[in-house]
Structures are given as C-alpha cells and as structure tokens.
Amino acid sequence: MKLSIIIGLLLSGIVLIVSCQSDDQLEYARYYSTGRVLYQSKCQNCHGKNGEGLQSLIPPLTDSVYLKRNKELLACSVKYGLKGKLNIAQKYFDGQMPASDITGVELAEVLTYINNSFGNKLGVVTTQMVNEGLNKCN
Amino acid sequence: MRKVLIAAAIILLNSACKFNGDKKKLPIYGNRQTVTKTANGQTVTDTVYQTIPAFKFTNQYGDSISNKTLDGYIYVADFFFTTCPSICPVMHRNMLDVYNTFKNTPNFKIISHTIDPQHDSVPLLKKYADKLGVTGNTWWFVQGKKEDTYKLSESYLVRPPQEDAKQGFIHDGSFLLIDKQKRVRGAYDGTDPKQVSKLIDDIKILLADPEQAAKK
C-alpha cells in the first residue's frame, strides 16, 4: 500500500516536470542531442572533441562573438564550406573547410549543438533560421 | 604472528618495486631471418631483422633528408597530406603531444611523409608546420617522389595509400616507432589518444634501452 503511494507520487512528479518543459525546450533538447552525434561524425576530426580546433590550422568553435555575429552565415559555411581569411578567437586563419553533406534539419541540429557547447550559450537554431540563412548564401 | 606478517609484507613490497624497476624491452616487428655464419671455427646463428631501406626526401626547410640523416636517431614516422579532410587533423593533434614531450630530446625525430607531393610542395609543408606551431628540427615534414613514398610505406608495415575519388587518398593512420638500427619497434593508431600516450611511454623505454644508448 505504502509503496504504491510512493510510486504514484513519483510518477505524478515526473509528469509535472515533463509538462513544465515548454515545447521550445523539448525541441532544443532534441536538436542538441542529435546535433552532438552529427558533430562527432562530421566535425570532430578537425574541430576537436572540445571544439578546440588545431593550432593555427583549424579554427576553434569557442568564439561566441564570432558565432553570434555570423549566425546567419553558419549554415552556409557548414553546407558549402568556407575559404579565405578568418579572424577567430584573436587568431588569423587562412585555410579551407570542405563542403559537407549535412542538409535540412541536420544543419539546425548540428548548429544548435555547436552554439550551445564549448562554452557557447547562444540558444536553439531552428530550421526556419537555417533556411533563411541558406537563402543568403554567397 | 603480526610481526611476521608485516615482515612478509615488506619483503613482498620490496620485491615488487624491484620488479617494476626492471627495464622493459620493446618487441621487434617485421620479417626476420636466421643466418648461420662460421666465425673463428665456431658456428654462430644470428637473427637478421627487417629494416627500413634507403630513402631520400626533402623536408620543410628544403634540406635533403635520407636514411643516413637519421643514423643515430630513434624516430616516429607517419603518412599524411595537408589537405586531408578525415583523419590527419586528429593524427597531428595527437602527434603534437609526442612533439611537445620530446622536442628537446637529442637523438629523437618525427618524420611525416606527405602522400600528395604534387600539392604538398616544400613551401606548403613549411606553412603547414608553422601553422601547427612546429619549429626547429625535431619534426620534419618530408616530400619526394610519390612512388618512393608509397613503396617505403610498405617497409613501415603500413597499408600502402590508395587514391580515392571522394577523399583524394585513403591511407593508414599509424604512427611507427623506429629504433637506431632502423627496425620497427611499435605501431600505434595515431587517431587514438590512448595509443599515442602508449607511444610516448614506449619512446621513453626505447630511449633508456642500453642497446639503443650504445648505438651511435
């Protein structure tokens, strides 16, 4: 008898917590965890486990200011690659990032992960934001 | 009884320390042949191990590097190319640990062979080294004839590189530890930080090996 009351209380507690999470938070959590898997398979070799990059060869992903300023262009960079001079984390880079086969919702997921890892806290990147960004690619 | 136990424990501990103090020896890899010779009327059987054959390449400073340049050095070799999108950044992120540990150690070198010499010219290798933060003469990035590099990779017990339409080249991410007699003493997955820290430990063992210390 006592046990069933405790279980009942616990269950109702869980329901309360879950229902308190807004849709946005759920979407964020889903994007973030799928994004992490994508990051590990498509980005980590070069940018590193902790987004640290590689010396002056590969830029780190820890520069929140750069990420914020280029928020709209990030989808283009991931999808089509990036070439030319960059100033990231007070360092100059002049390499080339290859294009990737990450598309659609995956871009939103991987960008949500990057924008909220390695010390960045820039919030969710939605597919709508990605699509708007992709329309402005050079 | 108690005193006996304590004494036993001390003896055990002591011998355990002695056991740890023994210098470990690294294995020797590759094909081997036994050669029987007659010297001074006595028959002597000797083991001949596989060694890295003669080679000649150019490093990032434009200096000529041959097997002779490496006489008297223990070295680590790997194969890469600067535009490699897959495993090379991981390999050289890990190799930087090896470099930073031993950059001031005499008798030690790292040789990274580019498998794309057509693109990776000497100035480009210098630029790559600079960007990686590599200075001095501990870590050389070398290029030469493609056929020579591919052929040489076989004697390092590495899977020879293959050209691939999508990735450019598919190649092996191994780090090879070579001793002063030019024998392969270890092979490590350069993409795995755990294996690379094993490599660092093994380099220390090899540097301390009396046989290596005696060899000029």
PDB file of N, CA and C in Angstrom, chain A residues 1-2 5 9-10 14 18 22 26-27 29 32 35 37 47 51-52 58-59 63 66 72 75 80 99 106 118 120 138:
ATOM      1  N   MET A   1       0.836  -1.203   0.000  1.00  0.00           N
ATOM      2  CA  MET A   1       0.000   0.000   0.000  1.00  0.00           C
ATOM      3  C   MET A   1       0.874   1.257   0.000  1.00  0.00           C
ATOM      4  N   LYS A   2       1.780   1.278   1.005  1.00  0.00           N
ATOM      5  CA  LYS A   2       2.674   2.437   1.109  1.00  0.00           C
ATOM      6  C   LYS A   2       3.477   2.635  -0.187  1.00  0.00           C
ATOM      7  N   ILE A   5       1.700   4.257  -3.032  1.00  0.00           N
ATOM      8  CA  ILE A   5       1.538   5.706  -2.858  1.00  0.00           C
ATOM      9  C   ILE A   5       2.819   6.431  -3.297  1.00  0.00           C
ATOM     10  N   LEU A   9       3.212   9.053  -6.312  1.00  0.00           N
ATOM     11  CA  LEU A   9       3.726  10.407  -6.132  1.00  0.00           C
ATOM     12  C   LEU A   9       4.884  10.690  -7.094  1.00  0.00           C
ATOM     13  N   LEU A  10       5.786   9.700  -7.193  1.00  0.00           N
ATOM     14  CA  LEU A  10       6.934   9.854  -8.082  1.00  0.00           C
ATOM     15  C   LEU A  10       6.498  10.072  -9.530  1.00  0.00           C
ATOM     16  N   ILE A  14       7.081  13.212 -12.080  1.00  0.00           N
ATOM     17  CA  ILE A  14       7.724  13.168 -13.400  1.00  0.00           C
ATOM     18  C   ILE A  14       6.836  13.836 -14.444  1.00  0.00           C
ATOM     19  N   VAL A  18       7.908  17.007 -16.780  1.00  0.00           N
ATOM     20  CA  VAL A  18       7.891  16.928 -18.235  1.00  0.00           C
ATOM     21  C   VAL A  18       6.951  17.972 -18.826  1.00  0.00           C
ATOM     22  N   SER A  22       8.726  23.506 -21.781  1.00  0.00           N
ATOM     23  CA  SER A  22       7.966  24.052 -22.897  1.00  0.00           C
ATOM     24  C   SER A  22       8.348  23.311 -24.176  1.00  0.00           C
ATOM     25  N   LEU A  26      11.911  21.325 -25.321  1.00  0.00           N
ATOM     26  CA  LEU A  26      11.953  19.959 -25.865  1.00  0.00           C
ATOM     27  C   LEU A  26      12.634  19.940 -27.225  1.00  0.00           C
ATOM     28  N   GLU A  27      12.286  20.924 -28.047  1.00  0.00           N
ATOM     29  CA  GLU A  27      12.888  20.998 -29.368  1.00  0.00           C
ATOM     30  C   GLU A  27      14.400  21.203 -29.240  1.00  0.00           C
ATOM     31  N   ALA A  29      16.309  20.315 -26.711  1.00  0.00           N
ATOM     32  CA  ALA A  29      16.958  19.092 -26.210  1.00  0.00           C
ATOM     33  C   ALA A  29      17.129  18.069 -27.326  1.00  0.00           C
ATOM     34  N   TYR A  32      19.770  19.311 -29.794  1.00  0.00           N
ATOM     35  CA  TYR A  32      21.093  19.274 -29.188  1.00  0.00           C
ATOM     36  C   TYR A  32      21.675  17.864 -29.213  1.00  0.00           C
ATOM     37  N   GLY A  35      22.341  16.708 -32.701  1.00  0.00           N
ATOM     38  CA  GLY A  35      23.449  17.541 -33.178  1.00  0.00           C
ATOM     39  C   GLY A  35      24.789  17.047 -32.688  1.00  0.00           C
ATOM     40  N   VAL A  37      25.639  13.931 -32.035  1.00  0.00           N
ATOM     41  CA  VAL A  37      26.023  12.745 -32.823  1.00  0.00           C
ATOM     42  C   VAL A  37      26.560  13.177 -34.195  1.00  0.00           C
ATOM     43  N   HIS A  47      37.706  19.803 -35.816  1.00  0.00           N
ATOM     44  CA  HIS A  47      37.491  20.845 -34.803  1.00  0.00           C
ATOM     45  C   HIS A  47      37.699  20.357 -33.375  1.00  0.00           C
ATOM     46  N   GLY A  51      35.836  21.302 -29.348  1.00  0.00           N
ATOM     47  CA  GLY A  51      35.755  22.456 -30.234  1.00  0.00           C
ATOM     48  C   GLY A  51      37.000  23.314 -30.212  1.00  0.00           C
ATOM     49  N   GLU A  52      38.136  22.678 -29.851  1.00  0.00           N
ATOM     50  CA  GLU A  52      39.359  23.459 -29.651  1.00  0.00           C
ATOM     51  C   GLU A  52      40.096  23.781 -30.949  1.00  0.00           C
ATOM     52  N   ILE A  58      43.259  24.928 -37.925  1.00  0.00           N
ATOM     53  CA  ILE A  58      41.802  24.770 -37.916  1.00  0.00           C
ATOM     54  C   ILE A  58      41.213  25.610 -36.782  1.00  0.00           C
ATOM     55  N   PRO A  59      40.286  26.515 -37.119  1.00  0.00           N
ATOM     56  CA  PRO A  59      39.766  27.422 -36.083  1.00  0.00           C
ATOM     57  C   PRO A  59      38.965  26.694 -34.998  1.00  0.00           C
ATOM     58  N   ASP A  63      34.557  30.651 -30.051  1.00  0.00           N
ATOM     59  CA  ASP A  63      34.454  32.105 -30.112  1.00  0.00           C
ATOM     60  C   ASP A  63      32.981  32.512 -30.251  1.00  0.00           C
ATOM     61  N   TYR A  66      32.179  35.490 -32.537  1.00  0.00           N
ATOM     62  CA  TYR A  66      32.175  35.175 -33.968  1.00  0.00           C
ATOM     63  C   TYR A  66      30.890  34.440 -34.338  1.00  0.00           C
ATOM     64  N   GLU A  72      23.750  33.955 -39.183  1.00  0.00           N
ATOM     65  CA  GLU A  72      23.015  33.635 -40.408  1.00  0.00           C
ATOM     66  C   GLU A  72      23.887  32.906 -41.424  1.00  0.00           C
ATOM     67  N   ALA A  75      25.088  28.327 -41.442  1.00  0.00           N
ATOM     68  CA  ALA A  75      24.512  27.224 -42.213  1.00  0.00           C
ATOM     69  C   ALA A  75      25.193  27.127 -43.573  1.00  0.00           C
ATOM     70  N   TYR A  80      28.286  24.543 -47.549  1.00  0.00           N
ATOM     71  CA  TYR A  80      29.070  24.754 -48.771  1.00  0.00           C
ATOM     72  C   TYR A  80      30.568  24.878 -48.519  1.00  0.00           C
ATOM     73  N   ALA A  99      33.085  21.392 -48.186  1.00  0.00           N
ATOM     74  CA  ALA A  99      31.631  21.346 -48.105  1.00  0.00           C
ATOM     75  C   ALA A  99      31.221  20.035 -47.430  1.00  0.00           C
ATOM     76  N   GLU A 106      19.265  18.663 -40.234  1.00  0.00           N
ATOM     77  CA  GLU A 106      20.567  18.320 -39.634  1.00  0.00           C
ATOM     78  C   GLU A 106      21.430  19.558 -39.397  1.00  0.00           C
ATOM     79  N   PHE A 118      30.977  23.925 -25.721  1.00  0.00           N
ATOM     80  CA  PHE A 118      32.323  24.514 -25.699  1.00  0.00           C
ATOM     81  C   PHE A 118      32.310  25.909 -25.072  1.00  0.00           C
ATOM     82  N   ASN A 120      29.764  28.036 -25.333  1.00  0.00           N
ATOM     83  CA  ASN A 120      28.794  28.904 -26.015  1.00  0.00           C
ATOM     84  C   ASN A 120      27.399  28.684 -25.440  1.00  0.00           C
ATOM     85  N   ASN A 138      26.368  33.221 -50.294  1.00  0.00           N
ATOM     86  CA  ASN A 138      27.016  33.802 -51.480  1.00  0.00           C
ATOM     87  C   ASN A 138      27.310  32.712 -52.497  1.00  0.00           C
TER      88      ASN A 138
END
